[in-house]
PDB file of C-alpha atoms and ligand atoms in Angstrom:
ATOM      1  CA  MET A 130      18.070   1.877  21.278  1.00 78.00           C
ATOM      2  CA  ARG A 131      19.580   4.180  18.826  1.00 92.00           C
ATOM      3  CA  LYS A 132      20.737   2.504  15.236  1.00 94.00           C
ATOM      4  CA  HIS A 133      24.330   1.750  14.688  1.00 96.00           C
ATOM      5  CA  ILE A 134      24.798   2.803  11.487  1.00 97.00           C
ATOM      6  CA  ILE A 135      27.889   2.172   8.809  1.00 97.00           C
ATOM      7  CA  ALA A 136      27.345   4.800   5.860  1.00 98.00           C
ATOM      8  CA  GLY A 137      29.568   4.590   2.752  1.00 98.00           C
ATOM      9  CA  ASN A 138      29.766   7.787   0.940  1.00 98.00           C
ATOM     10  CA  TRP A 139      31.387   7.014  -2.498  1.00 98.00           C
ATOM     11  CA  LYS A 140      31.480  10.617  -4.019  1.00 98.00           C
ATOM     12  CA  MET A 141      32.270  10.694  -7.636  1.00 98.00           C
ATOM     13  CA  ASN A 142      34.076   7.338  -7.633  1.00 98.00           C
ATOM     14  CA  LYS A 143      33.154   4.479  -9.877  1.00 98.00           C
ATOM     15  CA  ASN A 144      31.899   3.548 -13.245  1.00 98.00           C
ATOM     16  CA  PHE A 145      28.582   1.411 -13.918  1.00 98.00           C
ATOM     17  CA  SER A 146      30.537  -1.592 -14.098  1.00 98.00           C
ATOM     18  CA  GLU A 147      32.997  -1.167 -11.293  1.00 98.00           C
ATOM     19  CA  ALA A 148      29.889  -0.191  -9.111  1.00 98.00           C
ATOM     20  CA  ASP A 149      28.156  -3.482 -10.029  1.00 97.00           C
ATOM     21  CA  ASP A 150      31.145  -5.432  -8.730  1.00 98.00           C
ATOM     22  CA  LEU A 151      31.792  -3.239  -5.508  1.00 98.00           C
ATOM     23  CA  LEU A 152      27.878  -3.847  -4.669  1.00 96.00           C
ATOM     24  CA  ASN A 153      28.335  -7.597  -5.694  1.00 95.00           C
ATOM     25  CA  ASP A 154      31.117  -7.881  -3.253  1.00 95.00           C
ATOM     26  CA  LEU A 155      29.426  -6.229  -0.517  1.00 95.00           C
ATOM     27  CA  MET A 156      26.124  -8.088  -0.704  1.00 92.00           C
ATOM     28  CA  GLU A 157      27.985 -11.465  -0.486  1.00 91.00           C
ATOM     29  CA  GLN A 158      30.360 -10.462   2.309  1.00 92.00           C
ATOM     30  CA  LEU A 159      26.855  -9.415   4.034  1.00 90.00           C
ATOM     31  CA  GLU A 160      25.155 -12.517   3.749  1.00 87.00           C
ATOM     32  CA  ASN A 161      28.118 -14.055   5.515  1.00 88.00           C
ATOM     33  CA  VAL A 162      27.842 -11.901   8.683  1.00 88.00           C
ATOM     34  CA  LYS A 163      25.476 -11.803  11.463  1.00 85.00           C
ATOM     35  CA  LEU A 164      24.993  -8.470  12.463  1.00 86.00           C
ATOM     36  CA  PRO A 165      23.058  -6.911  15.312  1.00 84.00           C
ATOM     37  CA  ARG A 166      19.534  -5.984  14.620  1.00 80.00           C
ATOM     38  CA  GLU A 167      20.326  -2.446  15.788  1.00 86.00           C
ATOM     39  CA  THR A 168      22.964  -2.017  13.078  1.00 90.00           C
ATOM     40  CA  GLN A 169      22.202  -0.369   9.557  1.00 94.00           C
ATOM     41  CA  VAL A 170      24.410  -0.434   6.604  1.00 96.00           C
ATOM     42  CA  ILE A 171      23.743   2.386   3.973  1.00 97.00           C
ATOM     43  CA  VAL A 172      25.538   2.673   0.710  1.00 97.00           C
ATOM     44  CA  CYS A 173      25.655   6.219  -0.863  1.00 98.00           C
ATOM     45  CA  PRO A 174      26.531   5.803  -4.648  1.00 98.00           C
ATOM     46  CA  PRO A 175      26.198   8.712  -7.143  1.00 98.00           C
ATOM     47  CA  PHE A 176      22.873   9.298  -8.576  1.00 98.00           C
ATOM     48  CA  PRO A 177      23.294   7.083 -11.879  1.00 98.00           C
ATOM     49  CA  PHE A 178      23.781   4.118  -9.569  1.00 98.00           C
ATOM     50  CA  LEU A 179      21.230   4.547  -7.031  1.00 97.00           C
ATOM     51  CA  GLU A 180      18.645   2.420  -8.688  1.00 95.00           C
ATOM     52  CA  MET A 181      21.285  -0.536  -9.354  1.00 95.00           C
ATOM     53  CA  ALA A 182      22.084  -0.203  -5.343  1.00 96.00           C
ATOM     54  CA  SER A 183      18.474  -0.261  -4.465  1.00 94.00           C
ATOM     55  CA  ASP A 184      18.258  -3.376  -6.729  1.00 91.00           C
ATOM     56  CA  TYR A 185      20.338  -4.950  -4.028  1.00 88.00           C
ATOM     57  CA  ALA A 186      18.886  -4.082  -0.943  1.00 84.00           C
ATOM     58  CA  ASN A 187      16.470  -6.566  -0.653  1.00 70.00           C
ATOM     59  CA  ASP A 188      17.403  -6.643   3.244  1.00 63.00           C
ATOM     60  CA  SER A 189      16.045  -4.770   6.019  1.00 60.00           C
ATOM     61  CA  TYR A 190      19.735  -3.377   7.099  1.00 71.00           C
ATOM     62  CA  PHE A 191      20.869  -2.371   3.909  1.00 87.00           C
ATOM     63  CA  LEU A 192      19.488   1.029   2.707  1.00 95.00           C
ATOM     64  CA  VAL A 193      20.666   3.449  -0.090  1.00 97.00           C
ATOM     65  CA  GLY A 194      21.194   6.906   0.323  1.00 98.00           C
ATOM     66  CA  ALA A 195      22.065   9.909  -1.949  1.00 98.00           C
ATOM     67  CA  GLN A 196      24.543  12.141  -1.717  1.00 98.00           C
ATOM     68  CA  ASN A 197      23.111  15.204  -2.433  1.00 98.00           C
ATOM     69  CA  VAL A 198      19.173  16.607  -3.023  1.00 98.00           C
ATOM     70  CA  SER A 199      17.930  19.669  -3.965  1.00 98.00           C
ATOM     71  CA  ASP A 200      16.422  22.293  -1.390  1.00 98.00           C
ATOM     72  CA  LYS A 201      13.606  23.016  -3.616  1.00 98.00           C
ATOM     73  CA  GLU A 202      10.519  21.152  -4.473  1.00 98.00           C
ATOM     74  CA  SER A 203      10.570  20.860  -8.052  1.00 98.00           C
ATOM     75  CA  GLY A 204      10.716  23.248 -10.894  1.00 98.00           C
ATOM     76  CA  ALA A 205      12.957  24.864 -13.319  1.00 98.00           C
ATOM     77  CA  TYR A 206      16.000  24.077 -11.609  1.00 98.00           C
ATOM     78  CA  THR A 207      18.622  22.139 -14.389  1.00 98.00           C
ATOM     79  CA  GLY A 208      20.305  19.568 -13.027  1.00 97.00           C
ATOM     80  CA  GLU A 209      19.232  19.330  -9.746  1.00 98.00           C
ATOM     81  CA  VAL A 210      17.432  16.688  -8.464  1.00 98.00           C
ATOM     82  CA  SER A 211      14.270  16.777  -5.629  1.00 98.00           C
ATOM     83  CA  ALA A 212      13.497  14.982  -2.348  1.00 98.00           C
ATOM     84  CA  GLU A 213      10.314  13.631  -4.198  1.00 98.00           C
ATOM     85  CA  MET A 214      12.156  12.009  -6.955  1.00 98.00           C
ATOM     86  CA  LEU A 215      14.325   9.746  -4.547  1.00 98.00           C
ATOM     87  CA  ALA A 216      11.412   9.000  -2.410  1.00 97.00           C
ATOM     88  CA  SER A 217       9.648   7.938  -5.427  1.00 97.00           C
ATOM     89  CA  CYS A 218      12.452   5.461  -6.603  1.00 95.00           C
ATOM     90  CA  GLU A 219      12.649   4.229  -2.977  1.00 93.00           C
ATOM     91  CA  ILE A 220      15.895   5.689  -1.962  1.00 97.00           C
ATOM     92  CA  ASP A 221      15.865   5.709   2.212  1.00 96.00           C
ATOM     93  CA  CYS A 222      18.267   8.446   2.959  1.00 98.00           C
ATOM     94  CA  CYS A 223      20.588  11.210   1.782  1.00 98.00           C
ATOM     95  CA  ILE A 224      23.661  13.148   3.078  1.00 98.00           C
ATOM     96  CA  VAL A 225      23.644  17.042   3.431  1.00 98.00           C
ATOM     97  CA  GLY A 226      25.864  19.361   4.649  1.00 98.00           C
ATOM     98  CA  HIS A 227      29.407  17.510   3.573  1.00 98.00           C
ATOM     99  CA  SER A 228      31.947  19.651   3.791  1.00 98.00           C
ATOM    100  CA  GLU A 229      32.679  19.513   0.346  1.00 98.00           C
ATOM    101  CA  ARG A 230      29.544  20.849  -0.411  1.00 98.00           C
ATOM    102  CA  ARG A 231      29.945  23.375   2.406  1.00 98.00           C
ATOM    103  CA  SER A 232      32.943  24.715   0.601  1.00 97.00           C
ATOM    104  CA  TYR A 233      32.982  23.780  -2.916  1.00 98.00           C
ATOM    105  CA  TYR A 234      29.376  24.501  -3.738  1.00 97.00           C
ATOM    106  CA  GLY A 235      28.218  27.443  -0.717  1.00 97.00           C
ATOM    107  CA  GLU A 236      26.173  25.117   0.937  1.00 98.00           C
ATOM    108  CA  THR A 237      25.334  26.969   3.681  1.00 98.00           C
ATOM    109  CA  ASN A 238      23.866  26.161   7.256  1.00 98.00           C
ATOM    110  CA  ALA A 239      20.270  27.642   5.711  1.00 98.00           C
ATOM    111  CA  ILE A 240      20.413  25.410   2.168  1.00 98.00           C
ATOM    112  CA  VAL A 241      21.167  22.730   4.607  1.00 98.00           C
ATOM    113  CA  ALA A 242      18.230  23.148   6.508  1.00 98.00           C
ATOM    114  CA  ALA A 243      15.741  23.672   3.655  1.00 98.00           C
ATOM    115  CA  LYS A 244      17.385  20.489   2.300  1.00 98.00           C
ATOM    116  CA  VAL A 245      16.666  18.732   5.573  1.00 98.00           C
ATOM    117  CA  ASP A 246      13.140  20.172   5.394  1.00 98.00           C
ATOM    118  CA  GLN A 247      12.516  18.490   1.702  1.00 98.00           C
ATOM    119  CA  LEU A 248      14.006  15.241   2.756  1.00 98.00           C
ATOM    120  CA  LEU A 249      11.921  14.683   5.911  1.00 98.00           C
ATOM    121  CA  LYS A 250       8.609  16.116   3.993  1.00 98.00           C
ATOM    122  CA  HIS A 251       9.041  13.041   1.573  1.00 98.00           C
ATOM    123  CA  ASP A 252      10.027  10.753   4.213  1.00 98.00           C
ATOM    124  CA  LEU A 253      13.670  10.393   3.801  1.00 98.00           C
ATOM    125  CA  MET A 254      16.389  10.154   6.507  1.00 98.00           C
ATOM    126  CA  PRO A 255      18.887  13.321   6.536  1.00 98.00           C
ATOM    127  CA  ILE A 256      22.487  12.559   7.375  1.00 98.00           C
ATOM    128  CA  MET A 257      23.237  15.912   8.515  1.00 98.00           C
ATOM    129  CA  CYS A 258      27.251  16.603   8.594  1.00 98.00           C
ATOM    130  CA  CYS A 259      28.790  18.906  10.705  1.00 98.00           C
ATOM    131  CA  GLY A 260      32.461  19.636  11.720  1.00 98.00           C
ATOM    132  CA  GLU A 261      35.358  22.136  11.791  1.00 98.00           C
ATOM    133  CA  VAL A 262      38.212  23.041   9.607  1.00 97.00           C
ATOM    134  CA  LEU A 263      41.867  22.846  10.990  1.00 96.00           C
ATOM    135  CA  ALA A 264      42.043  26.522  11.851  1.00 96.00           C
ATOM    136  CA  GLU A 265      39.251  26.245  13.565  1.00 97.00           C
ATOM    137  CA  ARG A 266      40.319  23.478  15.832  1.00 96.00           C
ATOM    138  CA  GLU A 267      43.591  24.997  16.035  1.00 95.00           C
ATOM    139  CA  ALA A 268      41.874  28.245  17.310  1.00 97.00           C
ATOM    140  CA  ASN A 269      39.676  25.883  19.595  1.00 97.00           C
ATOM    141  CA  ARG A 270      36.539  27.199  18.011  1.00 98.00           C
ATOM    142  CA  GLN A 271      35.286  23.602  16.743  1.00 98.00           C
ATOM    143  CA  PHE A 272      32.574  23.510  19.719  1.00 98.00           C
ATOM    144  CA  ASP A 273      30.975  26.993  18.344  1.00 98.00           C
ATOM    145  CA  VAL A 274      31.149  25.945  14.434  1.00 98.00           C
ATOM    146  CA  VAL A 275      29.594  23.012  15.244  1.00 98.00           C
ATOM    147  CA  LYS A 276      27.032  24.462  17.545  1.00 98.00           C
ATOM    148  CA  SER A 277      26.018  26.894  14.726  1.00 98.00           C
ATOM    149  CA  GLN A 278      25.871  24.061  12.377  1.00 98.00           C
ATOM    150  CA  ILE A 279      23.547  22.181  14.308  1.00 98.00           C
ATOM    151  CA  GLU A 280      21.380  25.197  15.557  1.00 98.00           C
ATOM    152  CA  GLU A 281      21.474  26.854  12.352  1.00 98.00           C
ATOM    153  CA  GLY A 282      20.887  23.260  10.325  1.00 98.00           C
ATOM    154  CA  LEU A 283      18.383  21.267  12.537  1.00 98.00           C
ATOM    155  CA  PHE A 284      16.735  23.322  15.651  1.00 98.00           C
ATOM    156  CA  HIS A 285      14.271  24.438  13.463  1.00 98.00           C
ATOM    157  CA  LEU A 286      12.989  20.819  13.652  1.00 98.00           C
ATOM    158  CA  SER A 287      10.008  19.763  15.994  1.00 98.00           C
ATOM    159  CA  ALA A 288      11.328  16.995  18.511  1.00 98.00           C
ATOM    160  CA  ASP A 289       9.627  14.646  16.736  1.00 98.00           C
ATOM    161  CA  ASP A 290      11.379  15.494  13.060  1.00 98.00           C
ATOM    162  CA  ILE A 291      14.683  15.615  14.753  1.00 98.00           C
ATOM    163  CA  LYS A 292      14.464  11.684  15.983  1.00 98.00           C
ATOM    164  CA  ARG A 293      14.307  11.288  12.064  1.00 98.00           C
ATOM    165  CA  VAL A 294      17.826  12.689  11.516  1.00 98.00           C
ATOM    166  CA  VAL A 295      21.177  11.453  11.873  1.00 98.00           C
ATOM    167  CA  ILE A 296      24.089  13.272  12.443  1.00 98.00           C
ATOM    168  CA  ALA A 297      27.619  12.988  11.256  1.00 98.00           C
ATOM    169  CA  TYR A 298      30.549  14.831  12.943  1.00 98.00           C
ATOM    170  CA  GLU A 299      33.321  15.079  10.227  1.00 98.00           C
ATOM    171  CA  PRO A 300      36.326  17.128  11.465  1.00 97.00           C
ATOM    172  CA  VAL A 301      37.195  18.610   7.950  1.00 96.00           C
ATOM    173  CA  TRP A 302      41.218  18.202   9.091  1.00 96.00           C
ATOM    174  CA  ALA A 303      40.012  14.453   8.945  1.00 95.00           C
ATOM    175  CA  ILE A 304      38.479  13.397   5.987  1.00 94.00           C
ATOM    176  CA  GLY A 305      40.537  11.754   3.087  1.00 90.00           C
ATOM    177  CA  THR A 306      43.596  13.097   4.924  1.00 92.00           C
ATOM    178  CA  GLY A 307      44.626   9.868   6.618  1.00 89.00           C
ATOM    179  CA  ARG A 308      44.449  12.046  10.127  1.00 92.00           C
ATOM    180  CA  THR A 309      41.668  10.488  12.236  1.00 93.00           C
ATOM    181  CA  ALA A 310      40.078  12.380  15.079  1.00 95.00           C
ATOM    182  CA  THR A 311      41.516  10.562  18.621  1.00 96.00           C
ATOM    183  CA  PRO A 312      38.922   8.479  20.143  1.00 96.00           C
ATOM    184  CA  GLU A 313      39.056  11.330  22.892  1.00 97.00           C
ATOM    185  CA  GLN A 314      38.428  13.661  20.365  1.00 97.00           C
ATOM    186  CA  ALA A 315      35.354  12.109  18.621  1.00 98.00           C
ATOM    187  CA  GLN A 316      33.995  11.133  22.175  1.00 98.00           C
ATOM    188  CA  GLU A 317      34.239  14.660  23.414  1.00 98.00           C
ATOM    189  CA  MET A 318      32.347  16.183  20.134  1.00 98.00           C
ATOM    190  CA  HIS A 319      29.781  13.629  20.135  1.00 98.00           C
ATOM    191  CA  HIS A 320      29.009  14.226  23.791  1.00 98.00           C
ATOM    192  CA  TYR A 321      28.682  17.955  23.354  1.00 98.00           C
ATOM    193  CA  ILE A 322      26.399  17.388  20.126  1.00 98.00           C
ATOM    194  CA  ARG A 323      24.312  15.395  22.408  1.00 98.00           C
ATOM    195  CA  THR A 324      24.180  17.862  25.203  1.00 98.00           C
ATOM    196  CA  LEU A 325      23.249  20.602  22.809  1.00 98.00           C
ATOM    197  CA  LEU A 326      20.163  18.012  21.542  1.00 98.00           C
ATOM    198  CA  ALA A 327      19.341  17.591  25.170  1.00 98.00           C
ATOM    199  CA  GLU A 328      19.333  21.001  26.338  1.00 98.00           C
ATOM    200  CA  LYS A 329      16.901  21.795  23.325  1.00 98.00           C
ATOM    201  CA  TYR A 330      14.711  18.661  22.852  1.00 98.00           C
ATOM    202  CA  GLY A 331      15.425  16.620  26.280  1.00 98.00           C
ATOM    203  CA  SER A 332      17.467  13.917  27.065  1.00 97.00           C
ATOM    204  CA  ALA A 333      14.994  11.130  25.759  1.00 97.00           C
ATOM    205  CA  VAL A 334      15.222  12.496  22.355  1.00 98.00           C
ATOM    206  CA  ALA A 335      18.696  13.626  22.554  1.00 98.00           C
ATOM    207  CA  ASP A 336      19.518   9.778  23.470  1.00 98.00           C
ATOM    208  CA  GLU A 337      17.675   8.226  20.348  1.00 97.00           C
ATOM    209  CA  ILE A 338      19.534  10.445  17.879  1.00 98.00           C
ATOM    210  CA  SER A 339      22.578   8.492  15.913  1.00 98.00           C
ATOM    211  CA  ILE A 340      25.864  10.478  15.419  1.00 98.00           C
ATOM    212  CA  LEU A 341      28.190   9.344  13.509  1.00 98.00           C
ATOM    213  CA  TYR A 342      31.687   9.830  13.102  1.00 98.00           C
ATOM    214  CA  GLY A 343      33.457  10.799   9.793  1.00 97.00           C
ATOM    215  CA  GLY A 344      37.251  11.387   8.866  1.00 96.00           C
ATOM    216  CA  SER A 345      39.581   8.684   7.675  1.00 94.00           C
ATOM    217  CA  CYS A 346      38.304   5.848   9.385  1.00 96.00           C
ATOM    218  CA  LYS A 347      39.577   2.546   8.520  1.00 96.00           C
ATOM    219  CA  PRO A 348      39.111  -0.830   9.780  1.00 96.00           C
ATOM    220  CA  SER A 349      42.241  -0.263  11.556  1.00 96.00           C
ATOM    221  CA  ASN A 350      40.744   2.547  13.735  1.00 96.00           C
ATOM    222  CA  ALA A 351      37.098   1.859  13.689  1.00 97.00           C
ATOM    223  CA  LYS A 352      36.630  -0.632  16.863  1.00 96.00           C
ATOM    224  CA  GLU A 353      38.392   2.138  19.110  1.00 97.00           C
ATOM    225  CA  LEU A 354      36.106   4.841  17.735  1.00 97.00           C
ATOM    226  CA  PHE A 355      33.291   2.766  17.861  1.00 96.00           C
ATOM    227  CA  ALA A 356      33.832   1.709  21.461  1.00 96.00           C
ATOM    228  CA  ASN A 357      33.151   5.330  22.657  1.00 97.00           C
ATOM    229  CA  PRO A 358      29.169   5.762  24.395  1.00 97.00           C
ATOM    230  CA  ASP A 359      28.387   8.423  21.829  1.00 98.00           C
ATOM    231  CA  VAL A 360      29.756   7.421  18.642  1.00 98.00           C
ATOM    232  CA  ASP A 361      26.870   5.588  17.094  1.00 98.00           C
ATOM    233  CA  GLY A 362      28.650   4.059  14.118  1.00 97.00           C
ATOM    234  CA  GLY A 363      30.417   6.012  10.857  1.00 98.00           C
ATOM    235  CA  LEU A 364      30.055   7.769   7.616  1.00 98.00           C
ATOM    236  CA  ILE A 365      32.871   6.334   5.670  1.00 98.00           C
ATOM    237  CA  GLY A 366      34.353   7.941   2.632  1.00 97.00           C
ATOM    238  CA  GLY A 367      37.508   6.344   1.033  1.00 97.00           C
ATOM    239  CA  ALA A 368      37.474   3.350   3.036  1.00 97.00           C
ATOM    240  CA  SER A 369      33.828   2.174   1.340  1.00 98.00           C
ATOM    241  CA  LEU A 370      35.208   1.990  -1.879  1.00 98.00           C
ATOM    242  CA  LYS A 371      36.489  -1.310  -1.494  1.00 97.00           C
ATOM    243  CA  ALA A 372      34.324  -4.142   0.137  1.00 97.00           C
ATOM    244  CA  ASP A 373      37.088  -5.822   2.058  1.00 97.00           C
ATOM    245  CA  ASP A 374      37.792  -2.373   3.837  1.00 97.00           C
ATOM    246  CA  PHE A 375      34.184  -1.106   4.055  1.00 98.00           C
ATOM    247  CA  MET A 376      33.073  -4.399   5.691  1.00 96.00           C
ATOM    248  CA  GLY A 377      36.343  -4.457   8.161  1.00 96.00           C
ATOM    249  CA  ILE A 378      34.572  -1.291   9.494  1.00 97.00           C
ATOM    250  CA  VAL A 379      30.960  -2.841   9.522  1.00 95.00           C
ATOM    251  CA  THR A 380      32.047  -5.712  11.546  1.00 93.00           C
ATOM    252  CA  ALA A 381      34.257  -3.476  13.690  1.00 90.00           C
TER     253      ALA A 381
HETATM  254  C1  PEP B 112      33.786  11.781   4.148  1.00 89.82           C
HETATM  255  O1  PEP B 112      33.869  12.299   2.771  1.00 89.82           O
HETATM  256  O2  PEP B 112      32.404  11.672   4.424  1.00 89.82           O
HETATM  257  C2  PEP B 112      34.939  11.193   4.762  1.00 89.82           C
HETATM  258  C3  PEP B 112      34.225  10.425   5.668  1.00 89.82           C
HETATM  259  O3  PEP B 112      36.062  10.554   4.031  1.00 89.82           O
HETATM  260  P1  PEP B 112      37.399   9.705   4.450  1.00 89.82           P
HETATM  261  O4  PEP B 112      36.757   8.813   5.270  1.00 89.82           O
HETATM  262  O5  PEP B 112      37.651   9.378   3.083  1.00 89.82           O
HETATM  263  O6  PEP B 112      37.947  10.829   5.464  1.00 89.82           O
END
């Protein structure tokens, strides 16, 4: 059975004590809910708070992820953080290919592929984001865009390796805008992604890969989105910054 995952992407928010308060609140609330065994809760705070989050993560369904990683192994790359460093600090996973990294920092599909390779090499789970911008959806190009992101970012992997990847479909027009994809739009794209995976790797492999939805997901719409057969949870931005909102989504 594939994992149901709720991952919080804090982006560049919170200072040290705010991060500690949020983690404390989250842990208190997590202790009081009984989640199904296949559920995983992930928080992805900024780099300086990863160790703090890791100290809280004494539980098998609570994982800690980074928001970025270098595509290089090591060396003279000032300001970069390698997958090996993350692994040595017991970080479990990392977001790659987020639309903000693609649009503000020039993260191409080739760079995403190299980051995925670094993460897998060091035994971290990549959460690989894909999704179209509004103009692409309006031109009905969303499937082509997502197809090239998936093919160029992931299809060099073996069947064994792609099973270690989580995919997040995040329509860019829904990120931080308050405008969510409808459950039908989400299911349609998630089904399309699973079909691409099945064509390349076979349906047994495709059925094992969790595909998360991201884009203005909140407690009020999470249940409807997650009820779809190909939606295996969510990557949550804004609503991951408040314990009550995030837990409202986790329990949905
Ligand atoms: C995100 O940035 O990954 C995201 C889904 O953001 P939001 O939930 O704020 O739309």
